[in-house]
Tab-separated table of C-alpha atoms and ligand atoms in Angstrom:
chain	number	residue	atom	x	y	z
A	1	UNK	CA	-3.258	-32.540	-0.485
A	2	UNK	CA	-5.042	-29.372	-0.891
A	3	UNK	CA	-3.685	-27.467	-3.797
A	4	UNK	CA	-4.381	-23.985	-2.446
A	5	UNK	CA	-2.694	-24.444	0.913
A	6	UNK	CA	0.499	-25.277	-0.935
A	7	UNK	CA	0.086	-21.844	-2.711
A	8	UNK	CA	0.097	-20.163	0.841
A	9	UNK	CA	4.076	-19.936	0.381
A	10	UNK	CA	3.752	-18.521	-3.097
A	11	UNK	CA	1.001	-15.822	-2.078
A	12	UNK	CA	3.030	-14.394	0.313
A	13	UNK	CA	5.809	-14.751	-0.994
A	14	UNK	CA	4.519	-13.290	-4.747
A	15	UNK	CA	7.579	-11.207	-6.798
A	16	UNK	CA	5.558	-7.979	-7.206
A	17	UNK	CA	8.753	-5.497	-7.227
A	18	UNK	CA	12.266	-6.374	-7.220
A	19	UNK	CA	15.065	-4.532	-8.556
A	20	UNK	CA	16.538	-6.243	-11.874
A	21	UNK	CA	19.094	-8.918	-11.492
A	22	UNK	CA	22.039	-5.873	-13.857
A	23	UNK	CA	20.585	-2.843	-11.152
A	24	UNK	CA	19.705	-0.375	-13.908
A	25	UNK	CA	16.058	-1.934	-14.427
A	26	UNK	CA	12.908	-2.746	-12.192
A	27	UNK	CA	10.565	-5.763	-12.369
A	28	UNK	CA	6.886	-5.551	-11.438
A	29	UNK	CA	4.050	-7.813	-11.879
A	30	UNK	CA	1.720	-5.684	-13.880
A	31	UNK	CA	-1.588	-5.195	-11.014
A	32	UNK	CA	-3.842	-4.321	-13.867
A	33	UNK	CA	-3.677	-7.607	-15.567
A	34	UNK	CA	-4.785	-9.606	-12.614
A	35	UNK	CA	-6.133	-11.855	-11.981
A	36	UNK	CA	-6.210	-12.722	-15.528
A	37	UNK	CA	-2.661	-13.075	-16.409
A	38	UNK	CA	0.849	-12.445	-14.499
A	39	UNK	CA	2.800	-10.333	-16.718
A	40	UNK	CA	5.882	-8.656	-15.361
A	41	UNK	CA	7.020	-5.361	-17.003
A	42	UNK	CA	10.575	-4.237	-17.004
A	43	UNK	CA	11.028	-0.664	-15.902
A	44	UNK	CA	13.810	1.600	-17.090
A	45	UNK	CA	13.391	5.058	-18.002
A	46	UNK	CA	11.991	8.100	-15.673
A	47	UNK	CA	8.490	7.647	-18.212
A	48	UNK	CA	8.201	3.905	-16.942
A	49	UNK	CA	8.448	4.609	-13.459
A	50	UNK	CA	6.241	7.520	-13.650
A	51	UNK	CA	3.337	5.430	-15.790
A	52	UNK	CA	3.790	2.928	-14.018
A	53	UNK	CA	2.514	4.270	-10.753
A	54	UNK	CA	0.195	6.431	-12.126
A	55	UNK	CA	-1.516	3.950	-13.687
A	56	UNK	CA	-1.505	1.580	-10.628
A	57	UNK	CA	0.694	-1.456	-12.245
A	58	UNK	CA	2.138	-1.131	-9.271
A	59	UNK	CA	0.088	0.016	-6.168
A	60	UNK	CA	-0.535	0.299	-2.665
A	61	UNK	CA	1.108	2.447	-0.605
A	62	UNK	CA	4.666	0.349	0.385
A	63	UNK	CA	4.612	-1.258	-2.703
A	64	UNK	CA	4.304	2.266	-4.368
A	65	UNK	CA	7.233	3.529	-2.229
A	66	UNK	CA	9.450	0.968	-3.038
A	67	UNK	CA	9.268	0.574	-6.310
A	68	UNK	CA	9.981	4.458	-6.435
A	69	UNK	CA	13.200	3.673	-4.263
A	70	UNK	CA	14.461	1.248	-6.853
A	71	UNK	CA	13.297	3.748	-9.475
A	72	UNK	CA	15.237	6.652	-8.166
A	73	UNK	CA	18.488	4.247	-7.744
A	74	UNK	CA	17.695	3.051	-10.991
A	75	UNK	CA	17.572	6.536	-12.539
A	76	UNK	CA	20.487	7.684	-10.995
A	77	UNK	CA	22.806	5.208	-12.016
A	78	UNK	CA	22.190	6.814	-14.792
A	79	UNK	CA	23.358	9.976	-13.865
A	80	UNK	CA	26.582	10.507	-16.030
A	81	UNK	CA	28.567	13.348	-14.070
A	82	UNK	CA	31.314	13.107	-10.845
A	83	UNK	CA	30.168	16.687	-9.946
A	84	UNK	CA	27.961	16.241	-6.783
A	85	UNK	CA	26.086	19.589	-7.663
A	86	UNK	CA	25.341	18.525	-10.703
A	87	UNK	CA	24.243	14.732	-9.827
A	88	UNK	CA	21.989	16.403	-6.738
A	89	UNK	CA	20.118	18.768	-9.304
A	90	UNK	CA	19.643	15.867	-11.454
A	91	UNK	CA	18.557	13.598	-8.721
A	92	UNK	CA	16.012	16.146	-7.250
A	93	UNK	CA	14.332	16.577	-10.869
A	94	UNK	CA	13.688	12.873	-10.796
A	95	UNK	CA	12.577	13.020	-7.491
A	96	UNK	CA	9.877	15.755	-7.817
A	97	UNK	CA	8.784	13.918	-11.131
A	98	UNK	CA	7.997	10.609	-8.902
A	99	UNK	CA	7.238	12.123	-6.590
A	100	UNK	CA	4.297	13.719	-8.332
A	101	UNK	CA	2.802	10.255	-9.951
A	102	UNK	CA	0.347	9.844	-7.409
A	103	UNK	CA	-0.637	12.212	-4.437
A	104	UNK	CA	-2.135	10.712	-1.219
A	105	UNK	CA	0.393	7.556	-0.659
A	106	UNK	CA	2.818	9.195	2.371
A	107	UNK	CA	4.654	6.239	1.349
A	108	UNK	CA	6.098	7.634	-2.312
A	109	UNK	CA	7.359	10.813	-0.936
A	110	UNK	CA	8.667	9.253	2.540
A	111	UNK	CA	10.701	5.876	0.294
A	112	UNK	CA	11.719	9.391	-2.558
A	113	UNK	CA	12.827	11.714	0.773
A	114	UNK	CA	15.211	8.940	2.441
A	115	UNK	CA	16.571	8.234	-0.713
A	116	UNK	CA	17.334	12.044	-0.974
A	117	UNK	CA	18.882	11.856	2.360
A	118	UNK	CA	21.493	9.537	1.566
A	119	UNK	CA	22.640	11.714	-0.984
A	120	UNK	CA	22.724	14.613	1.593
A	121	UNK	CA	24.255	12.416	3.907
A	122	UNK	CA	27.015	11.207	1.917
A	123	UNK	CA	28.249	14.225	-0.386
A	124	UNK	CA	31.601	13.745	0.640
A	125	UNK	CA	31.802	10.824	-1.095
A	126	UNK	CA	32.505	9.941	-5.217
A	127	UNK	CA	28.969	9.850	-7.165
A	128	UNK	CA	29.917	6.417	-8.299
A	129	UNK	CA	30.261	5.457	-4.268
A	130	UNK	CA	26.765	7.058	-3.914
A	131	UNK	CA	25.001	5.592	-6.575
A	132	UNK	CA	25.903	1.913	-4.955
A	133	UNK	CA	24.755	3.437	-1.406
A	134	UNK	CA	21.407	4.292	-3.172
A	135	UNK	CA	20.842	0.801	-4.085
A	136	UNK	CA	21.586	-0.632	-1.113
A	137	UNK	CA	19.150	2.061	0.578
A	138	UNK	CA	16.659	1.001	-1.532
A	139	UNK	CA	16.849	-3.162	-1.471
A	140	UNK	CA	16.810	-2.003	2.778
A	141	UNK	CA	13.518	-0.118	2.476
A	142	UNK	CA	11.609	-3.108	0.816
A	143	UNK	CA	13.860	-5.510	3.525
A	144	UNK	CA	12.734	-3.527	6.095
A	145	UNK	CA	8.732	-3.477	4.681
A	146	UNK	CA	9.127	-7.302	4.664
A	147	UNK	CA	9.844	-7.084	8.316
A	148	UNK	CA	6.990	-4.414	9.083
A	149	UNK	CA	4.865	-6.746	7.943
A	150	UNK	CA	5.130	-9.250	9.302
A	151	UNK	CA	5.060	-7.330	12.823
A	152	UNK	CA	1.676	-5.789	11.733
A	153	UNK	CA	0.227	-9.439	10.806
A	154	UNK	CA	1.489	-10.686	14.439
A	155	UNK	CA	-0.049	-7.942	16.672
A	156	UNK	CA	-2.852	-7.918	14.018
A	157	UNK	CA	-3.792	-11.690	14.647
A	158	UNK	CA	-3.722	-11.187	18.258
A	159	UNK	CA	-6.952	-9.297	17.742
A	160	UNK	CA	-8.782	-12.116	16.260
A	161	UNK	CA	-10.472	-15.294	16.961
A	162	UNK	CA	-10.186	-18.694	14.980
A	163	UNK	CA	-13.644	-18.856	13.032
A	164	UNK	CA	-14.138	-15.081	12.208
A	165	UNK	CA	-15.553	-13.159	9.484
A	166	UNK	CA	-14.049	-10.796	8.256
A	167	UNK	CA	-15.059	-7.511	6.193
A	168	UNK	CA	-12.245	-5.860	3.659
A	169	UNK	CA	-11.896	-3.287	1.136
A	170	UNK	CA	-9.230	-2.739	-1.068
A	171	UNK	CA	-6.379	-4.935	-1.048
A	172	UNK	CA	-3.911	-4.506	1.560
A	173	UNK	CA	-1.747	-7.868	0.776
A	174	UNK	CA	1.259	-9.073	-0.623
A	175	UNK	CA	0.757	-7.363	-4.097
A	176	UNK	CA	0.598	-3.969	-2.301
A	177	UNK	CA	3.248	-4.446	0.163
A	178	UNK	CA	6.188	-7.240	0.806
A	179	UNK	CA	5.187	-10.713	1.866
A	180	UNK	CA	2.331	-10.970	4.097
A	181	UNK	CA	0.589	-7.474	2.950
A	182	UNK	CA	-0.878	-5.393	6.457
A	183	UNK	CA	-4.560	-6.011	6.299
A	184	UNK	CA	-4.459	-9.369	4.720
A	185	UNK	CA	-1.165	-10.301	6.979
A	186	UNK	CA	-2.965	-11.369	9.836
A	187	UNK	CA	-5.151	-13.723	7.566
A	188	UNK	CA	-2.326	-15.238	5.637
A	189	UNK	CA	-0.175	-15.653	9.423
A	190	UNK	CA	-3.306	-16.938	10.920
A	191	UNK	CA	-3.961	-19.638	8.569
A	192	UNK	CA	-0.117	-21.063	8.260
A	193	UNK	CA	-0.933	-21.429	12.321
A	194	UNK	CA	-3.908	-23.848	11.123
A	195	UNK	CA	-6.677	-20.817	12.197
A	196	UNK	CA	-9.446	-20.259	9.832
A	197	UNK	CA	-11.462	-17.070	8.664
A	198	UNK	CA	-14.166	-16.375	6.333
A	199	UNK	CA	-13.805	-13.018	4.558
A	200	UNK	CA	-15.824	-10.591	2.626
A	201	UNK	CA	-13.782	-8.986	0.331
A	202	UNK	CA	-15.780	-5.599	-0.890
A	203	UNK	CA	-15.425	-5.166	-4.994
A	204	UNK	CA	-14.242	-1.940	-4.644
A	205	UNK	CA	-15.536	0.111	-7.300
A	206	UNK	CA	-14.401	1.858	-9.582
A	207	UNK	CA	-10.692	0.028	-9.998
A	208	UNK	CA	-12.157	-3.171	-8.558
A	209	UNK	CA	-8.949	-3.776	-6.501
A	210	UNK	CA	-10.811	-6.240	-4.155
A	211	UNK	CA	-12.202	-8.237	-6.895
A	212	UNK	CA	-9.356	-8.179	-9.069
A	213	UNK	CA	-6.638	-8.712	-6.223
A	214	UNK	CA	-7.253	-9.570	-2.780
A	215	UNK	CA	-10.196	-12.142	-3.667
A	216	UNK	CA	-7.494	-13.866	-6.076
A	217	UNK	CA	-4.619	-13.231	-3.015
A	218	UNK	CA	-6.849	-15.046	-0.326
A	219	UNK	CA	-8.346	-17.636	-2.651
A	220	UNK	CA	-4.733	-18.485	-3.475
A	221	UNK	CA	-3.739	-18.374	-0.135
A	222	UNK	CA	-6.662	-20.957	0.708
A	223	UNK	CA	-8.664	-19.053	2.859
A	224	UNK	CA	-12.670	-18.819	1.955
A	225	UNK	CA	-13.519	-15.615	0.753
A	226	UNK	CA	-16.981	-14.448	-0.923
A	227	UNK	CA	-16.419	-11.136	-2.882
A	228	UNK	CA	-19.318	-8.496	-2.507
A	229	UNK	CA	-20.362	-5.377	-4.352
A	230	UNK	CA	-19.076	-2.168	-2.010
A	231	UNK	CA	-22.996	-1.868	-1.323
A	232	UNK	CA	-23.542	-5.148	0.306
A	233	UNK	CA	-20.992	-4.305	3.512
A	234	UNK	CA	-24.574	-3.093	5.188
A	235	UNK	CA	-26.223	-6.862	4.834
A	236	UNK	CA	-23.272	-9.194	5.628
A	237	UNK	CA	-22.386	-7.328	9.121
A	238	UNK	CA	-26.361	-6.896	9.864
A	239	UNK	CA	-26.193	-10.768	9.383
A	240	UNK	CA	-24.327	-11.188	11.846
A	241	UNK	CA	-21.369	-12.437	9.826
A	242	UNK	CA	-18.408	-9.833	10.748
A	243	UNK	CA	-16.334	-10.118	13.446
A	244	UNK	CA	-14.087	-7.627	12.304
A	245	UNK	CA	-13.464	-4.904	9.998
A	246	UNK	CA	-9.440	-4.619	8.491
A	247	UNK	CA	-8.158	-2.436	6.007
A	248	UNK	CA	-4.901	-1.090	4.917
A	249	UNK	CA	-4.129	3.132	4.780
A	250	UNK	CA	-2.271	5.860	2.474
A	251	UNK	CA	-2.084	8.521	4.892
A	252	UNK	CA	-2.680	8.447	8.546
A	253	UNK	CA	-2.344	12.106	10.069
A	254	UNK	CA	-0.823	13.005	13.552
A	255	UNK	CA	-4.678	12.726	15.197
A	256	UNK	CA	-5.290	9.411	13.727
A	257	UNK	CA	-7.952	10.441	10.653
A	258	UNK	CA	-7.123	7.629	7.773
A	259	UNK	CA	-7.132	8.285	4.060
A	260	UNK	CA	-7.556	4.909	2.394
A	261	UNK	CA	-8.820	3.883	-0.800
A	262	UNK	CA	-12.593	5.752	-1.618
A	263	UNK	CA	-15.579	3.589	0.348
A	264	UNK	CA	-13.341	2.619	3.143
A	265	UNK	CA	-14.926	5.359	5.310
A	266	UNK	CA	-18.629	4.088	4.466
A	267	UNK	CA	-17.577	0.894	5.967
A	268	UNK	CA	-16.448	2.637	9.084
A	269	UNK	CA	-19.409	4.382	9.339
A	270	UNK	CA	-21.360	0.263	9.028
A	271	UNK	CA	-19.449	-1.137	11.297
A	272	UNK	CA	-19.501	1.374	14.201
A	273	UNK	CA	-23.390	1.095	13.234
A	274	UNK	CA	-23.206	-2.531	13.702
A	275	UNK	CA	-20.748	-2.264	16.770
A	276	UNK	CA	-18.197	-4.232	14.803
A	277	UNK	CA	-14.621	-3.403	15.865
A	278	UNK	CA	-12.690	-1.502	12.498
A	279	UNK	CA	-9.039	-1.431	12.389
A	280	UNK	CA	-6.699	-0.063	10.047
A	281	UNK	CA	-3.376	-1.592	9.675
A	282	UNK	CA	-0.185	-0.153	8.354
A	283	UNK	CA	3.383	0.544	8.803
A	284	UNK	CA	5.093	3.694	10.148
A	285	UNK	CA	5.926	4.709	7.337
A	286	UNK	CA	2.342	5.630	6.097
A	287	UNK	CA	1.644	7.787	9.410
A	288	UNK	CA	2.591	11.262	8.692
A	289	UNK	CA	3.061	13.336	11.857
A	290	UNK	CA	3.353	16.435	9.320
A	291	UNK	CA	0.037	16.212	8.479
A	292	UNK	CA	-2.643	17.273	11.644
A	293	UNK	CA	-5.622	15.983	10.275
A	294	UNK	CA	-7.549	14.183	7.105
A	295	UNK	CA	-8.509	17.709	5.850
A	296	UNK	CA	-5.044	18.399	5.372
A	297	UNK	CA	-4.814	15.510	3.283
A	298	UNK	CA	-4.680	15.662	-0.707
A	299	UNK	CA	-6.930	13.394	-2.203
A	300	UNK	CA	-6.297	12.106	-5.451
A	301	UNK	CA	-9.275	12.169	-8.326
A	302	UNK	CA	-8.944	10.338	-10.854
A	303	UNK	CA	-10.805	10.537	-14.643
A	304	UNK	CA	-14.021	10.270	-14.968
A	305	UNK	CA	-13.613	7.192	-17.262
A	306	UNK	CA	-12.878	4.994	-14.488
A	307	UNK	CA	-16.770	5.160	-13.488
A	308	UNK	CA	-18.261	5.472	-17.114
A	309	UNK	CA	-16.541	2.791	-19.219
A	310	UNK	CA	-13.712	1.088	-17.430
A	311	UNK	CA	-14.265	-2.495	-17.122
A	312	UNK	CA	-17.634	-2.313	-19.074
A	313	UNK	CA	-18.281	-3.675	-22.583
A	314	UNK	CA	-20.025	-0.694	-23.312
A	315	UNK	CA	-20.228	2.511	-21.619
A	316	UNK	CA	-22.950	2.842	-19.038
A	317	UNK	CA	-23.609	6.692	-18.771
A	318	UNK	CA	-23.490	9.512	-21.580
A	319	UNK	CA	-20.185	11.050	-22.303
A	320	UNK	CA	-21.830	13.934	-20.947
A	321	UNK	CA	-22.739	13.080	-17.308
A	322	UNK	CA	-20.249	14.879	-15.322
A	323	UNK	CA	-18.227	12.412	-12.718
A	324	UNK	CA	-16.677	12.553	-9.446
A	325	UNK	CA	-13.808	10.151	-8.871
A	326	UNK	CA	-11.591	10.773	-5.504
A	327	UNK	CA	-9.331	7.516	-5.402
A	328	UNK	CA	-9.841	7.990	-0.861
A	329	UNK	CA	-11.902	9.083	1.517
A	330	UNK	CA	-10.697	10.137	4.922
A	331	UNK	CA	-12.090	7.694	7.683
A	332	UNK	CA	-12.296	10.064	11.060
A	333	UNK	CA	-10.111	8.777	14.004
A	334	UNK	CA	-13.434	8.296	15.963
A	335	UNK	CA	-14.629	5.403	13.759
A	336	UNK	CA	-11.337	3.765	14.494
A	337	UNK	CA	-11.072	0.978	17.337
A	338	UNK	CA	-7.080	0.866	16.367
A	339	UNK	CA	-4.055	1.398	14.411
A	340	UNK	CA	-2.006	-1.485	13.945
A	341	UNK	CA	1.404	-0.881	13.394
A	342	UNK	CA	4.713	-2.853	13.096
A	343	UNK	CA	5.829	-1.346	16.471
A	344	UNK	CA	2.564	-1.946	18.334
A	345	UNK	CA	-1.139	-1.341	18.625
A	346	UNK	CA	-2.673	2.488	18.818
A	347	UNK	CA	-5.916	3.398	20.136
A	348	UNK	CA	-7.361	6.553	21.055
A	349	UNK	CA	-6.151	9.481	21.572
A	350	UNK	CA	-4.486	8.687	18.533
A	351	UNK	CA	-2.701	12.586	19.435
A	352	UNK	CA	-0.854	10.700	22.207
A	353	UNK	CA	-0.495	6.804	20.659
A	354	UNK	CA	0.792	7.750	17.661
A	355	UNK	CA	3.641	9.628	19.244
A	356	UNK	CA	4.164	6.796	21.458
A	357	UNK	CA	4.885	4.351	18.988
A	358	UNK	CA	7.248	6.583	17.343
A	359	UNK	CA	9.052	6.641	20.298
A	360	UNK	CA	9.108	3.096	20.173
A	361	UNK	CA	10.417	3.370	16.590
A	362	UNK	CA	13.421	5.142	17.915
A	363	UNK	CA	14.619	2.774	21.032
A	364	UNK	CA	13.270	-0.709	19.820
A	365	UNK	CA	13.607	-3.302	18.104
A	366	UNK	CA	10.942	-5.024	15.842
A	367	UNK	CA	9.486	-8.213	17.471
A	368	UNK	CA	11.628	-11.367	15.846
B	401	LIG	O1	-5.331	3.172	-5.399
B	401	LIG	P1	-4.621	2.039	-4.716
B	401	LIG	O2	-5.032	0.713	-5.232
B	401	LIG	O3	-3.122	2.232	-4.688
B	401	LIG	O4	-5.135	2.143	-3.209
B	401	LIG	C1	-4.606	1.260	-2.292
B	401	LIG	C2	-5.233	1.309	-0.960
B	401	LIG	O5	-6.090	2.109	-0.672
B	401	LIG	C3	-4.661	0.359	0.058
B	401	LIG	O6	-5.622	0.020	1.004
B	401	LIG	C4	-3.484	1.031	0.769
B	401	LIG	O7	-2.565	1.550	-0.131
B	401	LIG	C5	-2.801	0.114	1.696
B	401	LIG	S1	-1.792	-1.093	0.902
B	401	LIG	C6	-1.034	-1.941	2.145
């Protein structure tokens, strides 16, 4: 029997953020000791949560949300007043300081703002009755991601062929997300239904994410993957050896521009080049119709360390070399051949589509 289609199961099905077993604690598998070693962390205090995201133990965008969900239940529960004034004040300070961990990820401040709303909604009530509401709001949004995803890997696969190569950046799988991931989903759904795909997963530089993670996720998962330095994307889709291009988001404004992790829009750029379709899959809760375009986006930089010395034995430029380090890039809407959502597929005018499938969002039912 082949070993690595047995792990399929466990790759998808991988514990990266659950709420602990007692409710006043968080487990995630620390991201920044893969592939290497799993090592889950218990989260407790405001600090953890904070650190934790920040320093992307936990990361990707609806795995960043929900472990802030659990994080604000957790933290609230902690909350030792009856006076709702009081317990809102308190529950806003630990929202803003989430909140402000890491800046691009719609996902953080949409999983911190419904969590808010349940307190709104349900002031009436004893804080003791809201702090269980809170954790049940929060085990929903991670039920509900589990769900999303697996919409996004079913309309996802319908775009693909048994046989094709694939081109990825980032990672966009079950260790960002819940269960099948959103650009990895269709992979992982595709190969339980016996298809097969060859993928290139880019390095990603400078936090390796596609190295460290979604080689190890597919590999795992028993699908062949070859990893390739972020500079190689050109070669393996002028060879003919890309089919498609699928990648996860952070932010997607109202007109469609993407911000996903930094490169991602070089790789649209190659593959409308090399006339190579480029899709970007997420859930609706990463498109923010607030937000008009990528220039109203905030992109996160990050220290300058990450390029110098990270993941080097030695440093390999002078202290003094000034660095540039935004975490995204913003991929225009016109590089985009579609949006992939859990409610359906979007294509241009994203102005219109988008808007569409949120009115799908608020009459329908996700697909079974
Ligand atoms: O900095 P990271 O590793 O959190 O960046 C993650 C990405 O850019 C992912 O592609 C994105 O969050 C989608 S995860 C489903």
């Amino acid at each position: 029997m082949d070993n690595r289609a047995a792990d399929l199961k466990a790759v998808t099905h991988i514990d990266n953020v659950r709420l602990g077993g007692d409710g006043k604690s968080v487990v995630i598998i620390d991201q920044t000791k893969l592939p290497n070693a799993a090592e889950y962390l218990t989260l407790r205090t405001a600090e953890d949560f904070y650190n934790a995201i920040f320093e992307l133990k936990v990361r990707g965008a609806p795995a960043i949300g929900i472990c802030a969900a659990y994080g604000i239940a957790v933290l609230a529960s902690q909350i030792d007043t009856e006076d709702y004034s009081i317990f809102l004040e308190k529950f806003r300070k630990y929202k803003e300081y989430l909140n402000s961990s890491r800046p691009t990820a719609v996902n953080l401040s949409w999983a911190l703002n419904r969590m808010e709303q349940t307190v709104l909604r349900h002031q009436d009530e004893s804080t003791a009755q809201i702090k269980d509401l809170l954790l049940k709001e929060s085990r929903s949004i991670q039920e509900e991601d589990m769900q999303m995803c697996r919409a996004i890997s079913e309309y996802g696969l319908s775009l693909l062929k048994d046989g094709d190569g694939i081109l990825t950046h980032c990672n966009a799988g079950p260790l960002a997300t819940s269960r099948y991931g959103t650009a990895l989903g269709p992979l992982f759904l595709g190969k339980e239904q016996g298809m097969t795909f060859h993928v290139f997963a880019d390095e990603t530089r400078p936090l390796l994410q596609g190295a460290r993670l979604t080689s190890y996720e597919l590999y795992k998962g028993g699908i062949d993957v070859t990893l390739i330095c972020d500079n190689m994307a050109g070669i393996v889709m002028k060879n003919g050896w890309v089919q498609a291009c699928l990648v996860g988001c952070d932010r997607i404004a109202a007109n469609g521009d993407t911000a996903n992790k930094i490169g991602t829009s070089v790789v649209a750029v190659l593959a409308d080049y090399y006339k190579i379709p480029f899709y970007v899959l997420g859930p609706t809760s990463t498109i923010d119709m607030n937000c008009p375009t990528g220039e109203d986006i905030r992109i996160e930089l990050r220290s300058p360390e990450e390029i110098r010395s990270k993941f080097y034995a030695e440093p390999m430029a002078l202290e003094e070399i000034p660095c540039y380090n935004p975490a995204f890039d913003v991929t225009p809407a016109g590089l985009i051949t579609a949006i992939i959502t859990e409610y359906g597929i979007a294509r241009a005018p994203y102005e219109e589509s988008l808007k569409e499938i949120f009115r799908k969002k608020k009459t329908g039912a996700l697909p079974d």
